[in-house]
Coordinates of C-alpha atoms in Angstrom, one line a residue:
M9 CA 118.0 116.3 68.2
E10 CA 115.3 114.3 69.9
L11 CA 114.0 115.8 73.1
P12 CA 114.6 114.0 76.4
E13 CA 111.8 111.6 77.3
Q14 CA 112.2 111.6 81.0
Q15 CA 112.8 114.1 83.8
Q16 CA 115.6 112.6 85.9
Q17 CA 114.4 111.1 89.2
E18 CA 116.6 108.1 89.8
E19 CA 114.1 105.4 89.2
E20 CA 110.8 104.4 88.7
E21 CA 108.2 104.6 90.5
P22 CA 106.5 105.7 90.8
D23 CA 102.8 107.0 91.4
W24 CA 103.7 109.7 93.8
L25 CA 103.9 112.7 91.5
C26 CA 105.8 115.5 92.9
P27 CA 108.0 118.4 91.7
E28 CA 111.1 119.5 93.5
P29 CA 110.1 121.1 96.8
G30 CA 111.4 124.4 98.1
G31 CA 113.9 125.5 95.6
P32 CA 116.0 128.7 95.3
G33 CA 113.0 130.9 95.8
S34 CA 112.1 129.3 99.1
H35 CA 112.0 131.8 102.0
A36 CA 113.0 129.1 104.5
A37 CA 116.0 129.8 106.6
P38 CA 118.0 127.5 108.9
A39 CA 117.1 127.3 112.6
R40 CA 119.9 128.5 114.8
G41 CA 120.3 126.8 118.1
S42 CA 116.8 125.5 118.2
S43 CA 116.2 124.2 121.7
A44 CA 113.7 124.6 124.4
A45 CA 112.6 123.3 127.7
L46 CA 110.4 120.2 127.9
G47 CA 108.5 120.6 131.0
A48 CA 105.6 118.9 132.7
Q49 CA 103.2 120.9 130.5
S50 CA 104.7 119.5 127.2
G51 CA 101.6 117.6 126.2
H52 CA 99.0 119.5 128.4
G53 CA 97.9 116.0 129.4
K54 CA 96.7 115.3 125.9
T55 CA 96.7 111.7 124.5
V56 CA 96.5 111.5 120.8
P57 CA 96.1 108.1 119.0
S58 CA 99.3 107.3 117.1
G59 CA 97.1 106.4 114.1
S60 CA 95.5 109.8 113.9
T61 CA 96.3 111.4 110.6
A62 CA 96.5 114.8 112.2
H63 CA 99.3 113.7 114.5
R64 CA 101.4 111.4 112.3
V65 CA 105.1 112.0 111.8
I66 CA 106.3 111.2 108.3
V67 CA 109.8 111.4 107.1
H68 CA 110.7 111.7 103.4
I69 CA 114.2 110.5 102.5
D70 CA 115.6 111.7 99.2
L71 CA 119.1 110.5 98.3
D72 CA 121.6 113.0 96.8
C73 CA 122.5 112.4 93.1
F74 CA 121.9 108.7 93.7
Y75 CA 123.4 107.2 90.6
A76 CA 126.5 109.3 90.8
Q77 CA 126.9 108.4 94.5
V78 CA 126.7 104.7 93.7
E79 CA 129.4 105.1 91.1
M80 CA 131.6 107.1 93.5
I81 CA 131.2 104.4 96.1
H82 CA 132.3 101.7 93.7
N83 CA 135.2 103.8 92.4
S84 CA 136.6 106.2 95.0
E85 CA 138.8 107.9 92.5
L86 CA 135.7 109.6 91.0
R87 CA 134.6 111.2 94.3
D88 CA 136.4 114.5 93.9
R89 CA 136.0 114.8 90.1
P90 CA 133.1 116.2 88.1
L91 CA 131.1 113.0 87.3
G92 CA 128.1 112.4 85.0
V93 CA 126.0 109.3 84.5
Q94 CA 125.2 108.8 80.8
Q95 CA 122.2 107.0 79.3
K96 CA 122.1 107.2 75.5
Y97 CA 122.9 110.8 74.5
L98 CA 122.0 112.4 77.8
V99 CA 123.6 113.0 81.2
V100 CA 120.8 111.7 83.4
T101 CA 122.4 112.8 86.6
C102 CA 125.7 114.2 87.9
N103 CA 127.5 114.8 91.2
Y104 CA 127.7 118.2 92.8
E105 CA 131.3 118.8 91.6
A106 CA 129.8 118.7 88.1
R107 CA 126.9 120.9 89.0
K108 CA 129.2 123.6 90.3
L109 CA 130.7 123.7 86.8
G110 CA 127.3 124.2 85.1
I111 CA 126.3 120.6 84.3
Q112 CA 122.6 119.9 84.7
K113 CA 120.5 116.8 84.6
L114 CA 119.2 115.7 81.2
M115 CA 121.8 117.9 79.5
S116 CA 123.0 116.4 76.2
V117 CA 126.4 114.7 76.4
R118 CA 127.7 117.0 73.6
D119 CA 126.6 120.2 75.5
A120 CA 128.0 118.8 78.8
K121 CA 131.4 118.1 77.3
E122 CA 131.5 121.5 75.7
K123 CA 130.7 123.2 79.0
C124 CA 133.0 121.0 81.1
P125 CA 135.7 119.2 79.1
E126 CA 137.0 117.5 82.3
L127 CA 133.7 115.9 82.9
V128 CA 134.0 112.1 83.6
L129 CA 131.1 110.1 82.1
V130 CA 130.1 106.6 83.2
N131 CA 127.6 104.4 81.4
G132 CA 124.4 104.1 83.5
E133 CA 122.4 101.8 81.2
D134 CA 122.8 98.8 83.4
L135 CA 120.7 99.5 86.5
T136 CA 121.6 96.5 88.5
Q137 CA 124.0 98.2 91.0
Y138 CA 121.6 101.1 91.5
R139 CA 118.6 98.8 92.1
E140 CA 120.6 96.7 94.6
M141 CA 121.7 99.7 96.5
S142 CA 118.2 101.1 96.5
Y143 CA 116.8 98.1 98.2
K144 CA 119.6 98.2 100.8
V145 CA 118.4 101.7 101.7
T146 CA 114.8 100.6 102.0
E147 CA 115.9 97.6 104.2
L148 CA 117.9 99.9 106.5
L149 CA 114.9 102.3 106.9
E150 CA 112.7 99.3 107.8
E151 CA 114.8 98.9 110.9
F152 CA 113.3 102.1 112.1
S153 CA 109.7 101.4 111.1
P154 CA 107.9 98.7 109.1
L155 CA 106.0 101.4 107.3
V156 CA 108.4 102.3 104.5
E157 CA 107.1 103.2 101.0
R158 CA 109.5 103.4 98.1
L159 CA 109.2 106.1 95.5
G160 CA 111.6 104.8 92.9
F161 CA 115.3 104.1 93.5
D162 CA 116.2 107.2 95.5
E163 CA 113.2 108.2 97.6
N164 CA 111.3 106.7 100.5
F165 CA 108.5 107.7 102.9
V166 CA 108.8 106.4 106.4
D167 CA 105.9 106.6 109.0
I168 CA 107.7 106.9 112.3
T169 CA 104.6 107.8 114.4
E170 CA 104.9 104.8 116.7
L171 CA 108.6 105.2 117.3
V172 CA 108.0 108.9 118.1
E173 CA 105.3 108.0 120.6
K174 CA 107.6 105.5 122.3
R175 CA 110.5 108.0 122.6
L176 CA 108.1 110.7 123.9
A177 CA 106.9 108.4 126.6
Q178 CA 110.5 107.6 127.5
L179 CA 111.5 111.2 127.7
Q180 CA 108.6 112.0 130.0
R181 CA 109.5 109.0 132.2
D182 CA 113.1 110.2 132.4
G183 CA 112.1 113.7 133.2
C184 CA 114.0 115.2 130.3
S185 CA 113.9 119.0 130.5
K186 CA 115.4 120.0 127.2
M187 CA 115.2 118.9 123.5
S188 CA 116.8 120.3 120.3
V189 CA 115.9 120.1 116.7
S190 CA 118.1 118.2 114.3
G191 CA 118.7 120.2 111.1
H192 CA 116.6 123.2 110.0
V193 CA 113.2 124.4 110.9
Y194 CA 111.3 125.6 107.9
N195 CA 110.7 129.4 107.9
N196 CA 113.0 129.6 110.9
Q197 CA 109.9 129.1 113.1
T198 CA 110.3 128.9 116.9
V199 CA 109.6 125.6 118.4
N200 CA 107.1 125.6 121.2
L201 CA 107.6 122.6 123.4
H202 CA 104.3 123.2 125.1
D203 CA 102.7 122.1 121.8
V204 CA 102.4 118.3 121.6
M205 CA 102.7 118.3 117.8
H206 CA 105.9 120.4 117.9
I207 CA 107.4 117.9 120.3
R208 CA 106.5 115.0 118.1
L209 CA 108.1 116.7 115.1
V210 CA 111.2 117.6 117.0
I211 CA 111.6 113.9 118.0
G212 CA 111.0 113.0 114.4
S213 CA 113.8 115.3 113.3
Q214 CA 116.2 113.4 115.6
I215 CA 115.1 110.1 114.2
A216 CA 115.5 111.4 110.7
A217 CA 119.1 112.4 111.6
E218 CA 119.7 108.9 112.9
M219 CA 118.4 107.4 109.6
R220 CA 120.7 109.6 107.5
E221 CA 123.7 108.9 109.8
A222 CA 123.0 105.1 109.5
M223 CA 122.8 105.4 105.7
Y224 CA 126.1 107.1 105.5
N225 CA 128.0 104.9 108.0
R226 CA 126.7 101.6 106.6
L227 CA 126.1 102.3 102.9
G228 CA 128.2 105.5 102.3
L229 CA 125.2 107.4 101.0
T230 CA 124.0 110.9 101.8
G231 CA 120.6 112.3 101.4
C232 CA 118.1 114.9 102.4
A233 CA 115.1 114.5 104.7
G234 CA 111.8 116.3 105.3
V235 CA 109.8 115.8 108.5
A236 CA 106.2 116.8 108.6
S237 CA 102.7 115.6 109.5
N238 CA 101.8 114.0 106.2
K239 CA 103.4 112.7 103.0
L240 CA 102.7 115.7 100.8
L241 CA 104.3 118.2 103.2
S242 CA 107.3 116.0 104.1
K243 CA 108.0 115.6 100.3
L244 CA 107.7 119.3 99.7
V245 CA 109.9 120.3 102.6
S246 CA 112.7 117.7 102.2
G247 CA 114.4 119.6 99.4
T248 CA 114.5 123.0 101.1
F249 CA 118.2 122.6 101.9
K250 CA 120.4 120.5 99.7
P251 CA 122.6 118.4 99.7
N252 CA 122.8 116.2 102.7
Q253 CA 120.6 118.3 105.0
Q254 CA 117.2 118.0 106.6
T255 CA 114.2 120.3 107.4
V256 CA 111.3 119.9 109.8
L257 CA 108.0 121.6 109.0
L258 CA 105.9 122.8 111.9
P259 CA 102.1 123.1 111.4
E260 CA 102.0 126.9 111.5
S261 CA 104.3 127.1 108.5
C262 CA 102.4 124.7 106.3
Q263 CA 100.5 127.4 104.4
D264 CA 103.7 129.3 103.8
L265 CA 105.3 126.2 102.3
V266 CA 102.4 125.5 100.0
G267 CA 102.0 129.1 99.1
S268 CA 105.7 129.3 98.1
L269 CA 105.0 127.1 95.1
D270 CA 105.0 129.3 92.0
H271 CA 102.4 127.4 90.0
I272 CA 99.6 124.9 90.6
R273 CA 101.5 122.3 88.5
K274 CA 104.0 122.2 91.4
V275 CA 101.3 120.8 93.8
P276 CA 102.0 117.1 94.1
G277 CA 99.1 115.1 92.6
I278 CA 97.9 117.8 90.1
G279 CA 98.8 116.4 86.7
Y280 CA 99.6 117.8 83.4
K281 CA 96.2 117.4 81.9
T282 CA 94.4 118.7 85.0
T283 CA 96.7 121.7 85.1
K284 CA 95.8 122.6 81.5
R285 CA 92.1 122.4 82.4
L286 CA 92.6 124.5 85.4
E287 CA 94.5 127.1 83.4
L288 CA 91.5 127.3 81.0
L289 CA 89.5 128.3 84.1
G290 CA 91.9 131.1 84.8
L291 CA 93.7 129.3 87.6
S292 CA 97.5 129.4 87.8
S293 CA 98.5 129.9 91.4
V294 CA 97.9 127.9 94.5
R295 CA 95.9 130.8 95.9
D296 CA 93.7 130.8 92.8
L297 CA 92.9 127.1 93.4
Q298 CA 92.2 127.6 97.1
T299 CA 89.7 130.4 96.5
F300 CA 88.0 129.1 93.3
S301 CA 84.3 128.2 93.5
P302 CA 84.0 124.5 94.5
V303 CA 80.7 124.3 92.6
I304 CA 82.3 125.3 89.3
L305 CA 85.3 123.1 89.9
E306 CA 83.1 120.1 90.7
K307 CA 81.2 120.7 87.5
E308 CA 84.3 120.8 85.4
L309 CA 86.3 118.0 87.0
G310 CA 83.8 115.9 89.0
V311 CA 83.2 116.0 92.7
S312 CA 85.9 113.7 93.9
I313 CA 88.7 115.2 91.8
A314 CA 87.7 118.7 92.6
Q315 CA 87.5 118.1 96.3
H316 CA 90.8 116.2 96.3
I317 CA 92.9 118.8 94.5
Q318 CA 91.5 121.7 96.6
K319 CA 92.6 119.7 99.7
L320 CA 96.0 119.3 98.2
S321 CA 96.2 123.0 97.6
Y322 CA 95.9 123.5 101.4
G323 CA 98.6 120.9 102.1
E324 CA 96.0 118.4 103.3
D325 CA 96.9 114.7 102.7
D326 CA 95.5 111.8 104.7
S327 CA 97.0 109.0 102.5
P328 CA 98.9 106.4 104.6
V329 CA 102.5 105.3 104.2
A330 CA 101.9 101.9 102.7
S331 CA 104.6 99.3 103.1
S332 CA 105.8 98.6 99.6
G333 CA 106.8 95.0 99.9
P334 CA 108.2 93.2 96.8
P335 CA 107.6 94.6 93.4
Q336 CA 104.2 93.7 91.9
S337 CA 105.6 93.8 88.4
L338 CA 108.9 94.0 86.6
S339 CA 109.4 95.8 83.4
D340 CA 112.0 97.0 81.0
E341 CA 111.8 99.3 78.0
D342 CA 114.0 101.0 75.4
S343 CA 113.5 104.1 73.4
F344 CA 115.0 104.9 70.0
K345 CA 114.7 107.2 67.1
K346 CA 113.1 104.7 64.8
C347 CA 112.1 101.1 64.6
S348 CA 110.1 100.2 61.5
S349 CA 110.3 96.4 60.8
E350 CA 109.2 93.2 62.4
V351 CA 112.7 92.0 62.5
E352 CA 113.8 95.0 64.5
V353 CA 110.8 94.7 66.8
K354 CA 111.6 91.0 67.5
K355 CA 115.2 91.8 68.2
K356 CA 114.4 94.5 70.7
M357 CA 111.8 92.2 72.4
E358 CA 114.5 89.6 72.8
E359 CA 116.9 92.1 74.3
L360 CA 114.3 93.3 76.8
L361 CA 113.3 89.8 77.7
A362 CA 116.9 88.8 78.4
N363 CA 117.1 91.4 81.1
L364 CA 113.7 90.7 82.5
L365 CA 114.2 86.9 82.6
D366 CA 117.4 87.4 84.6
R367 CA 115.5 89.6 87.1
I368 CA 112.6 87.1 87.3
S369 CA 115.1 84.3 88.0
K370 CA 116.6 86.3 90.9
D371 CA 113.2 87.3 92.2
G372 CA 112.0 83.7 92.5
R373 CA 108.3 84.4 91.6
K374 CA 106.7 83.5 88.3
P375 CA 104.7 86.0 86.2
H376 CA 101.3 85.1 84.9
T377 CA 100.6 88.2 82.8
I378 CA 102.6 89.9 80.1
R379 CA 102.1 93.4 78.7
L380 CA 103.6 95.1 75.6
T381 CA 103.7 98.8 75.3
I382 CA 104.7 100.7 72.2
R383 CA 105.0 104.4 71.3
K384 CA 104.3 105.4 67.7
F385 CA 106.1 108.4 66.3
S386 CA 104.0 111.5 66.3
S387 CA 105.2 115.0 65.5
T388 CA 102.2 116.6 67.2
N389 CA 101.6 114.3 70.2
K390 CA 105.0 113.0 71.2
W391 CA 104.6 112.8 74.9
F392 CA 101.2 111.1 75.1
S393 CA 101.1 108.4 72.5
R394 CA 101.7 105.1 74.3
E395 CA 99.5 102.2 73.6
S396 CA 99.4 98.8 75.4
R397 CA 98.0 95.3 75.2
Q398 CA 98.3 92.5 77.7
C399 CA 97.2 88.9 78.1
P400 CA 97.7 85.9 80.4
I401 CA 100.8 83.9 80.0
P402 CA 99.7 80.3 79.1
S403 CA 100.4 77.9 82.0
H404 CA 102.7 75.7 79.9
V405 CA 104.9 78.8 79.4
V406 CA 104.8 79.8 83.0
Q407 CA 106.1 76.4 84.0
K408 CA 109.2 77.1 81.8
F409 CA 110.3 80.1 83.9
G410 CA 113.4 79.3 85.8
T411 CA 114.4 76.3 83.6
G412 CA 116.6 78.3 81.2
S413 CA 115.8 81.4 79.2
C414 CA 116.2 79.7 75.9
D415 CA 113.2 77.6 76.6
V416 CA 110.9 80.5 77.3
V417 CA 112.1 83.3 75.1
A418 CA 110.6 82.0 71.8
P419 CA 107.1 81.4 73.1
L420 CA 107.2 84.8 74.9
V421 CA 108.3 86.6 71.7
G422 CA 105.4 84.8 69.9
I423 CA 102.9 86.1 72.5
L424 CA 104.4 89.6 72.3
M425 CA 104.2 89.6 68.5
K426 CA 100.5 88.7 68.7
L427 CA 100.0 91.7 71.0
F428 CA 102.1 93.8 68.7
R429 CA 99.9 93.0 65.6
K430 CA 96.9 94.0 67.6
M431 CA 98.3 97.5 67.7
I432 CA 100.2 97.7 64.5
K433 CA 99.2 96.8 60.9
V434 CA 102.5 95.2 60.0
E435 CA 101.6 95.2 56.3
M436 CA 101.6 99.0 56.4
P437 CA 104.7 101.3 57.1
F438 CA 105.1 102.0 60.8
H439 CA 107.5 104.1 62.9
L440 CA 108.0 103.2 66.6
T441 CA 110.1 105.1 69.1
L442 CA 109.6 102.9 72.2
L443 CA 109.0 99.3 73.2
S444 CA 108.3 98.2 76.7
V445 CA 107.7 94.7 78.1
C446 CA 106.2 94.1 81.6
F447 CA 105.7 91.0 83.6
S448 CA 103.0 91.3 86.2
N449 CA 100.7 89.1 88.4
L450 CA 103.8 87.7 90.1
K451 CA 103.1 84.7 92.2
A452 CA 105.3 82.9 94.6
L453 CA 106.2 79.2 94.2
P454 CA 104.2 76.7 96.4
S455 CA 105.7 76.0 99.8
L456 CA 104.4 72.5 100.2
A457 CA 106.8 69.5 100.2
K458 CA 108.0 68.6 96.8
G459 CA 106.7 65.2 95.7
S460 CA 103.1 65.7 97.0
I461 CA 100.4 66.3 94.5
G462 CA 99.5 69.4 96.4
F463 CA 103.0 70.7 95.6
Y464 CA 102.0 70.8 92.0
L465 CA 98.5 72.0 92.4
T466 CA 98.5 74.6 95.1
R467 CA 98.5 78.2 94.0
S468 CA 100.3 80.6 96.3
S469 CA 98.6 83.8 97.2
P470 CA 99.9 86.8 95.5
P471 CA 102.2 89.1 97.5
S472 CA 100.6 91.6 99.7
S473 CA 99.4 94.7 97.8
A474 CA 99.4 96.9 100.8
G475 CA 101.7 99.4 99.1
K476 CA 100.7 98.5 95.5
K477 CA 103.6 100.4 94.2
M478 CA 104.7 98.8 91.0
E479 CA 108.3 98.9 90.0
G480 CA 108.5 98.2 86.4
V481 CA 105.3 99.9 85.3
P482 CA 105.8 103.3 83.7
Q483 CA 104.9 105.8 86.3
D484 CA 103.6 109.2 85.3
Q485 CA 105.4 112.4 86.0
V486 CA 102.6 114.9 85.4
N487 CA 104.6 118.0 86.4
S488 CA 106.8 118.2 83.3
C489 CA 107.1 116.8 79.7
S490 CA 109.4 114.0 80.7
F491 CA 110.4 111.6 83.5
V492 CA 112.5 108.6 84.3
Q493 CA 111.3 105.0 84.5
D494 CA 113.5 102.4 86.0
G495 CA 116.2 105.0 85.9
R496 CA 115.9 105.3 82.2
I497 CA 114.7 108.1 80.0
R498 CA 111.0 107.7 79.4
N499 CA 108.0 109.9 78.3
I500 CA 105.1 110.8 80.5
R501 CA 101.4 110.0 80.7
T502 CA 98.6 111.4 82.8
R503 CA 95.5 109.9 84.2
E504 CA 93.4 111.6 81.7
S505 CA 95.5 110.5 78.7
S506 CA 93.7 108.0 76.6
L507 CA 95.6 104.8 77.1
E508 CA 94.1 101.8 75.4
T509 CA 94.9 98.6 77.1
K510 CA 93.1 95.4 76.1
S511 CA 93.4 91.7 76.9
C512 CA 94.6 89.4 74.3
T513 CA 91.6 87.4 73.2
E514 CA 93.4 85.0 70.9
E515 CA 94.6 82.8 73.8
P516 CA 92.9 79.3 73.9
E517 CA 90.2 79.0 76.5
I518 CA 91.0 76.6 79.4
S519 CA 88.1 74.5 80.7
L520 CA 88.1 74.3 84.4
C521 CA 86.2 72.3 87.0
P522 CA 83.7 74.3 89.1
L523 CA 85.4 75.6 92.2
H524 CA 83.0 73.8 94.6
L525 CA 84.1 70.4 93.3
L526 CA 87.8 71.1 93.9
P527 CA 89.6 70.7 97.3
A528 CA 90.7 73.9 98.8
G529 CA 93.9 75.4 97.4
I530 CA 93.9 73.5 94.1
D531 CA 95.1 75.5 91.1
Q532 CA 92.5 75.2 88.4
E533 CA 94.9 75.9 85.5
V534 CA 97.2 73.1 86.6
F535 CA 94.3 70.8 87.3
S536 CA 93.1 71.3 83.8
Q537 CA 96.3 69.8 82.4
L538 CA 96.0 66.5 84.3
P539 CA 94.8 63.3 82.8
E540 CA 91.1 62.6 83.2
D541 CA 91.5 59.7 85.6
I542 CA 93.6 61.8 88.0
K543 CA 91.1 64.6 87.8
E544 CA 88.3 62.3 88.7
E545 CA 90.3 60.8 91.6
I546 CA 91.0 64.2 93.0
I547 CA 87.3 65.2 92.8
S548 CA 86.2 61.9 94.2
D549 CA 88.5 62.4 97.2
K550 CA 86.4 65.5 98.1
T551 CA 82.9 64.5 97.1
G552 CA 83.2 60.8 98.0
E553 CA 81.8 59.8 94.7
R554 CA 83.2 59.3 91.2
I555 CA 82.4 62.2 88.8
H556 CA 83.2 62.2 85.2
T557 CA 85.2 65.4 84.7
K558 CA 84.2 65.7 81.0
N559 CA 80.8 66.7 82.1
V560 CA 82.0 69.4 84.5
L561 CA 85.0 70.9 82.9
S562 CA 83.1 73.4 80.9
Q563 CA 83.7 76.7 82.7
P564 CA 86.2 78.9 80.7
L565 CA 89.0 80.7 82.5
P566 CA 88.2 84.4 82.4
F567 CA 91.2 86.3 81.0
S568 CA 92.4 89.2 83.1
K569 CA 91.1 92.5 81.9
G570 CA 93.5 95.0 80.6
A571 CA 94.0 97.2 83.6
L572 CA 95.8 100.5 83.0
P573 CA 99.5 99.6 83.0
F574 CA 100.6 103.1 83.9
F575 CA 100.2 104.8 87.2
A576 CA 98.7 107.9 85.9
Q577 CA 97.0 108.7 89.1
E578 CA 96.8 112.3 89.7
Q579 CA 96.2 111.8 93.4
M580 CA 99.3 112.3 95.3
H581 CA 98.8 109.4 97.6
S582 CA 100.2 106.0 96.6
T583 CA 97.4 103.8 97.9
P584 CA 95.6 102.3 96.3
N585 CA 98.0 102.2 93.4
S586 CA 100.2 99.7 91.9
R587 CA 103.6 100.4 94.3
R588 CA 105.7 98.8 93.3
A589 CA 107.2 98.5 90.3
D590 CA 111.1 97.9 90.0
H591 CA 109.6 100.1 87.4
S592 CA 112.4 100.1 87.5
I593 CA 111.1 103.9 88.1
S594 CA 110.4 106.4 90.1
S595 CA 108.9 108.7 88.3
L596 CA 109.2 111.8 90.3
S597 CA 110.8 114.9 89.1
T598 CA 113.2 115.6 91.9
G599 CA 114.9 118.6 90.5
S600 CA 118.5 118.8 91.8
S601 CA 118.4 115.8 94.0

């Protein structure tokens, strides 16, 4: 039987590459009755800028068995029964009733039914309801802070530093004398409310509890939370107690937490390929990496990577929580045992496009770049054999988006087949096991009044890329041999994997007027489609004199270069990165979450 292509993690996206934190071997214990006095000396008169990375308060929210929860919310009769969510031949996730009976994520359906005959299976191929619920969670968390960064469907980072500072100031004004921690304290450490960082984290634990309570009361969802001073640590500590619990990590226990990881591959941001290179150097534990010669490490990996991963091994992470915003790409893919004819390829492309065009229609933006990814069968290199090509979508095709899928499917399939033939010699036998189609470079429609020439010529600015997390672009899970993209079973890639991505050079060149001759905001591609007399009129309106456009429309439109379509970053921080893909994937291995 074919091995699973993805490690379950409830979505996409993801470029934050983390293993399951804590785990059964963790030596953390619940804090009992954690409370202490908050006196006048609580801050020792210190004032710390809220933007200081050393004094941030970050919450990592990880929803419990997300797909299964959504199914139980939609059908309450499933709540107390062992439930599994099936995609193809695998149980991609299951509820805790099923886990008690021995069902595990990514278990084959056959094995799961043998182990638990009473297991109820629901089809999870359609991700619509999961995607919609996921965005509701993110919107709810944004009520607490504008800095919310999605990590696939079921995980979010929230920077609550500013809210913590406000509450701390209010407590001091009110003369509050006592505070208590919500949830557990990692390692059962005693809270010192004469330590300003302890105070902030305690307040953070209370806010995290409010977030989880709001999720349950308003959406019916439960989840775990980790509260710490950076993203790496909050991610690691959030899974210490499961399900539906939370843990705060105080600074003094950071090294205990990082040291509890049983292998360097468990350090977020250290990928599969890098792990193999480190193992060749004799490194396997976090302690090995911490004490290894920086000079040798820099020689082997390069200065920036060497310094970065050694910082990670100490739990240091200064990457900000970047507000994700709308997806910067939308993709869908399908895996199969064999696809070996152009007819089959076209059929699968049409199926993927049908879903994507529906999502594009609901999104409201129009894509300007299309990418095709394939995976050829390989008995020796199964997990690292993806190849991609991308090219701009011609303007006349872009204009058809939103007018009816029938009008746009045929030209898109034609473009995809050109890209396909760049990678596959169709006259020779071929064996594919995956196809993926991605729309990117999404741009909003013009906001000018319809009817004005500016309405048709103005190009809207692309959405903010602050978070740059691409939902819909396969995200790399570097800590295992598989991961989940857009909630579906995918294979993994790493930053060091050789991924060939090229622009399509067969598209016709578009001659454009030099930018300095066009009024501000005019879209060159649309301008090039206008009749010559209208072009000349537009230019003359700016320059005050008539210019024959045939003499100036000679600058070719530079096609976009084939940027890597996968977020194979081995840095644990998500900026800069893509963001946001409805990538339809997180690709984090969340273990039992």
